[in-house]
Amino acid sequence: AEAVLAQLGATVVPMPGPCGCEIKGIDLAGTEGKLQPEVAGAIEVLMAIHGFVLFRNQVVLGDPSFLSCLFSRLRPCVWHPGP
């Protein structure tokens, strides 16, 4: 996963503590919600390994279904970027 992101100039930095990592060098706002499948897969693998992934200084996503999915504690949810 890290090798895929490194090809795009991104780096993965483990967070201090028991879980989490930060991905630096990927502009999610510039993708308009459409990631290359290999990039989305790499991010998913890192989430599975580290528990969560942090992207700093990104534009807030305003899609209500995405935001309700993020903050829902009552049901699991899967979000995929657009077609």
Tab-separated table of N, CA and C in Angstrom:
chain	number	residue	atom	x	y	z
A	1	ALA	N	0.826	-1.189	0.000
A	1	ALA	CA	0.000	0.000	0.000
A	1	ALA	C	0.873	1.256	0.000
A	2	GLU	N	1.900	1.263	0.839
A	2	GLU	CA	2.771	2.429	0.903
A	2	GLU	C	3.514	2.639	-0.404
A	3	ALA	N	3.872	1.551	-1.079
A	3	ALA	CA	4.582	1.663	-2.354
A	3	ALA	C	3.694	2.296	-3.420
A	4	VAL	N	2.406	1.954	-3.416
A	4	VAL	CA	1.466	2.537	-4.385
A	4	VAL	C	1.379	4.044	-4.169
A	5	LEU	N	1.247	4.453	-2.915
A	5	LEU	CA	1.139	5.873	-2.609
A	5	LEU	C	2.456	6.603	-2.852
A	6	ALA	N	3.557	5.933	-2.608
A	6	ALA	CA	4.872	6.546	-2.841
A	6	ALA	C	5.076	6.880	-4.312
A	7	GLN	N	4.496	6.093	-5.190
A	7	GLN	CA	4.592	6.377	-6.624
A	7	GLN	C	3.932	7.714	-6.975
A	8	LEU	N	3.004	8.151	-6.142
A	8	LEU	CA	2.326	9.428	-6.352
A	8	LEU	C	2.983	10.556	-5.560
A	9	GLY	N	4.076	10.237	-4.875
A	9	GLY	CA	4.766	11.237	-4.063
A	9	GLY	C	4.221	11.367	-2.657
A	10	ALA	N	3.365	10.456	-2.241
A	10	ALA	CA	2.770	10.504	-0.907
A	10	ALA	C	3.613	9.695	0.077
A	11	THR	N	3.498	10.061	1.337
A	11	THR	CA	4.181	9.321	2.403
A	11	THR	C	3.164	8.926	3.467
A	12	VAL	N	3.462	7.837	4.143
A	12	VAL	CA	2.619	7.343	5.231
A	12	VAL	C	3.413	7.468	6.515
A	13	VAL	N	2.848	8.181	7.485
A	13	VAL	CA	3.525	8.420	8.757
A	13	VAL	C	2.669	7.832	9.872
A	14	PRO	N	3.170	6.802	10.589
A	14	PRO	CA	2.401	6.256	11.716
A	14	PRO	C	2.183	7.333	12.782
A	15	MET	N	1.002	7.340	13.368
A	15	MET	CA	0.683	8.287	14.439
A	15	MET	C	1.265	7.748	15.745
A	16	PRO	N	1.658	8.649	16.644
A	16	PRO	CA	2.111	8.168	17.953
A	16	PRO	C	0.937	7.514	18.689
A	17	GLY	N	1.187	6.458	19.362
A	17	GLY	CA	0.123	5.768	20.074
A	17	GLY	C	-0.198	4.437	19.419
A	18	PRO	N	-1.276	3.840	19.847
A	18	PRO	CA	-1.559	2.477	19.401
A	18	PRO	C	-2.125	2.338	17.990
A	19	CYS	N	-2.664	3.419	17.413
A	19	CYS	CA	-3.253	3.244	16.080
A	19	CYS	C	-3.277	4.550	15.305
A	20	GLY	N	-3.495	4.415	14.010
A	20	GLY	CA	-3.644	5.561	13.138
A	20	GLY	C	-2.383	5.871	12.353
A	21	CYS	N	-2.582	6.451	11.168
A	21	CYS	CA	-1.471	6.942	10.368
A	21	CYS	C	-1.945	8.179	9.610
A	22	GLU	N	-0.977	8.974	9.202
A	22	GLU	CA	-1.264	10.158	8.398
A	22	GLU	C	-0.703	9.937	7.005
A	23	ILE	N	-1.486	10.276	5.999
A	23	ILE	CA	-1.006	10.218	4.624
A	23	ILE	C	-0.766	11.654	4.177
A	24	LYS	N	0.470	11.929	3.792
A	24	LYS	CA	0.853	13.260	3.333
A	24	LYS	C	1.108	13.215	1.837
A	25	GLY	N	0.694	14.270	1.143
A	25	GLY	CA	1.016	14.377	-0.270
A	25	GLY	C	-0.071	13.956	-1.234
A	26	ILE	N	-1.285	13.686	-0.726
A	26	ILE	CA	-2.413	13.374	-1.608
A	26	ILE	C	-3.458	14.467	-1.428
A	27	ASP	N	-3.885	15.062	-2.519
A	27	ASP	CA	-4.906	16.102	-2.498
A	27	ASP	C	-6.257	15.476	-2.818
A	28	LEU	N	-6.980	15.089	-1.781
A	28	LEU	CA	-8.294	14.475	-1.989
A	28	LEU	C	-9.290	15.471	-2.560
A	29	ALA	N	-9.160	16.729	-2.189
A	29	ALA	CA	-10.088	17.739	-2.689
A	29	ALA	C	-9.968	17.877	-4.203
A	30	GLY	N	-8.783	17.721	-4.742
A	30	GLY	CA	-8.565	17.858	-6.174
A	30	GLY	C	-9.063	16.679	-6.991
A	31	THR	N	-9.415	15.586	-6.328
A	31	THR	CA	-9.886	14.404	-7.057
A	31	THR	C	-11.388	14.433	-7.294
A	32	GLU	N	-12.094	15.393	-6.679
A	32	GLU	CA	-13.552	15.495	-6.782
A	32	GLU	C	-14.242	14.182	-6.413
A	33	GLY	N	-13.705	13.475	-5.426
A	33	GLY	CA	-14.316	12.233	-4.962
A	33	GLY	C	-14.024	11.022	-5.820
A	34	LYS	N	-13.150	11.166	-6.803
A	34	LYS	CA	-12.845	10.051	-7.699
A	34	LYS	C	-11.365	9.692	-7.567
A	35	LEU	N	-11.111	8.598	-6.889
A	35	LEU	CA	-9.747	8.104	-6.727
A	35	LEU	C	-9.497	6.958	-7.691
A	36	GLN	N	-8.258	6.830	-8.124
A	36	GLN	CA	-7.889	5.661	-8.925
A	36	GLN	C	-8.103	4.436	-8.052
A	37	PRO	N	-8.579	3.327	-8.631
A	37	PRO	CA	-8.857	2.135	-7.826
A	37	PRO	C	-7.657	1.661	-7.002
A	38	GLU	N	-6.449	1.737	-7.555
A	38	GLU	CA	-5.285	1.280	-6.790
A	38	GLU	C	-4.983	2.213	-5.618
A	39	VAL	N	-5.274	3.502	-5.755
A	39	VAL	CA	-5.072	4.444	-4.653
A	39	VAL	C	-6.121	4.200	-3.572
A	40	ALA	N	-7.381	4.053	-3.976
A	40	ALA	CA	-8.442	3.766	-3.010
A	40	ALA	C	-8.158	2.462	-2.271
A	41	GLY	N	-7.684	1.447	-2.989
A	41	GLY	CA	-7.346	0.176	-2.361
A	41	GLY	C	-6.210	0.307	-1.375
A	42	ALA	N	-5.198	1.103	-1.725
A	42	ALA	CA	-4.065	1.311	-0.823
A	42	ALA	C	-4.512	2.007	0.459
A	43	ILE	N	-5.380	3.005	0.323
A	43	ILE	CA	-5.895	3.698	1.508
A	43	ILE	C	-6.720	2.746	2.365
A	44	GLU	N	-7.513	1.909	1.734
A	44	GLU	CA	-8.318	0.932	2.482
A	44	GLU	C	-7.430	-0.044	3.254
A	45	VAL	N	-6.348	-0.510	2.619
A	45	VAL	CA	-5.407	-1.412	3.297
A	45	VAL	C	-4.790	-0.711	4.506
A	46	LEU	N	-4.391	0.551	4.340
A	46	LEU	CA	-3.806	1.284	5.463
A	46	LEU	C	-4.804	1.484	6.593
A	47	MET	N	-6.075	1.695	6.253
A	47	MET	CA	-7.110	1.802	7.298
A	47	MET	C	-7.229	0.487	8.067
A	48	ALA	N	-7.166	-0.622	7.352
A	48	ALA	CA	-7.269	-1.933	8.002
A	48	ALA	C	-6.064	-2.190	8.908
A	49	ILE	N	-4.897	-1.779	8.477
A	49	ILE	CA	-3.676	-2.002	9.263
A	49	ILE	C	-3.613	-1.072	10.474
A	50	HIS	N	-3.891	0.215	10.256
A	50	HIS	CA	-3.656	1.232	11.294
A	50	HIS	C	-4.904	1.624	12.078
A	51	GLY	N	-6.077	1.264	11.617
A	51	GLY	CA	-7.304	1.618	12.335
A	51	GLY	C	-7.993	2.855	11.798
A	52	PHE	N	-7.228	3.862	11.428
A	52	PHE	CA	-7.782	5.037	10.757
A	52	PHE	C	-6.669	5.754	10.018
A	53	VAL	N	-7.074	6.605	9.075
A	53	VAL	CA	-6.122	7.361	8.263
A	53	VAL	C	-6.489	8.836	8.353
A	54	LEU	N	-5.482	9.669	8.558
A	54	LEU	CA	-5.671	11.109	8.673
A	54	LEU	C	-5.129	11.801	7.426
A	55	PHE	N	-5.918	12.705	6.871
A	55	PHE	CA	-5.484	13.587	5.785
A	55	PHE	C	-5.638	15.012	6.303
A	56	ARG	N	-4.559	15.724	6.476
A	56	ARG	CA	-4.629	17.098	6.993
A	56	ARG	C	-4.879	18.091	5.864
A	57	ASN	N	-5.454	19.226	6.263
A	57	ASN	CA	-5.612	20.380	5.376
A	57	ASN	C	-6.348	20.053	4.089
A	58	GLN	N	-7.413	19.298	4.197
A	58	GLN	CA	-8.244	18.965	3.041
A	58	GLN	C	-9.542	19.759	3.133
A	59	VAL	N	-10.168	19.998	2.015
A	59	VAL	CA	-11.454	20.674	1.996
A	59	VAL	C	-12.490	19.747	2.622
A	60	VAL	N	-13.379	20.298	3.420
A	60	VAL	CA	-14.432	19.504	4.046
A	60	VAL	C	-15.378	19.001	2.958
A	61	LEU	N	-15.659	17.713	2.991
A	61	LEU	CA	-16.594	17.127	2.038
A	61	LEU	C	-18.009	17.428	2.498
A	62	GLY	N	-18.838	17.936	1.612
A	62	GLY	CA	-20.162	18.374	2.005
A	62	GLY	C	-21.288	17.430	1.652
A	63	ASP	N	-21.002	16.287	1.080
A	63	ASP	CA	-22.054	15.341	0.720
A	63	ASP	C	-22.711	14.836	1.999
A	64	PRO	N	-23.997	15.130	2.223
A	64	PRO	CA	-24.651	14.739	3.473
A	64	PRO	C	-24.623	13.234	3.734
A	65	SER	N	-24.735	12.421	2.701
A	65	SER	CA	-24.721	10.980	2.938
A	65	SER	C	-23.348	10.527	3.409
A	66	PHE	N	-22.300	11.158	2.880
A	66	PHE	CA	-20.948	10.816	3.319
A	66	PHE	C	-20.739	11.252	4.765
A	67	LEU	N	-21.169	12.477	5.086
A	67	LEU	CA	-20.980	12.969	6.445
A	67	LEU	C	-21.783	12.167	7.450
A	68	SER	N	-23.019	11.783	7.105
A	68	SER	CA	-23.807	10.987	8.045
A	68	SER	C	-23.175	9.616	8.218
A	69	CYS	N	-22.565	9.107	7.167
A	69	CYS	CA	-21.870	7.831	7.243
A	69	CYS	C	-20.675	7.941	8.184
A	70	LEU	N	-19.913	9.023	8.050
A	70	LEU	CA	-18.725	9.209	8.885
A	70	LEU	C	-19.070	9.270	10.371
A	71	PHE	N	-20.155	9.978	10.694
A	71	PHE	CA	-20.446	10.232	12.090
A	71	PHE	C	-21.483	9.275	12.683
A	72	SER	N	-21.913	8.296	11.914
A	72	SER	CA	-22.894	7.349	12.417
A	72	SER	C	-22.219	6.353	13.357
A	73	ARG	N	-22.791	6.183	14.502
A	73	ARG	CA	-22.301	5.164	15.428
A	73	ARG	C	-23.311	4.026	15.544
A	74	LEU	N	-24.442	4.175	14.870
A	74	LEU	CA	-25.511	3.207	15.022
A	74	LEU	C	-25.459	2.089	13.986
A	75	ARG	N	-24.845	2.339	12.848
A	75	ARG	CA	-24.839	1.318	11.800
A	75	ARG	C	-23.537	1.401	11.031
A	76	PRO	N	-23.058	0.262	10.585
A	76	PRO	CA	-21.870	0.299	9.734
A	76	PRO	C	-22.231	0.850	8.369
A	77	CYS	N	-21.277	1.396	7.689
A	77	CYS	CA	-21.577	1.946	6.388
A	77	CYS	C	-20.354	1.857	5.503
A	78	VAL	N	-20.604	1.764	4.233
A	78	VAL	CA	-19.521	1.707	3.262
A	78	VAL	C	-19.713	2.866	2.306
A	79	TRP	N	-18.667	3.625	2.073
A	79	TRP	CA	-18.721	4.730	1.124
A	79	TRP	C	-17.708	4.480	0.026
A	80	HIS	N	-18.146	4.602	-1.180
A	80	HIS	CA	-17.253	4.457	-2.328
A	80	HIS	C	-17.298	5.752	-3.118
A	81	PRO	N	-16.152	6.189	-3.640
A	81	PRO	CA	-16.162	7.384	-4.478
A	81	PRO	C	-17.075	7.159	-5.682
A	82	GLY	N	-17.493	8.241	-6.301
A	82	GLY	CA	-18.412	8.177	-7.445
A	82	GLY	C	-18.001	7.207	-8.518
A	83	PRO	N	-18.853	7.031	-9.509
A	83	PRO	CA	-18.631	6.007	-10.545
A	83	PRO	C	-17.338	6.149	-11.303
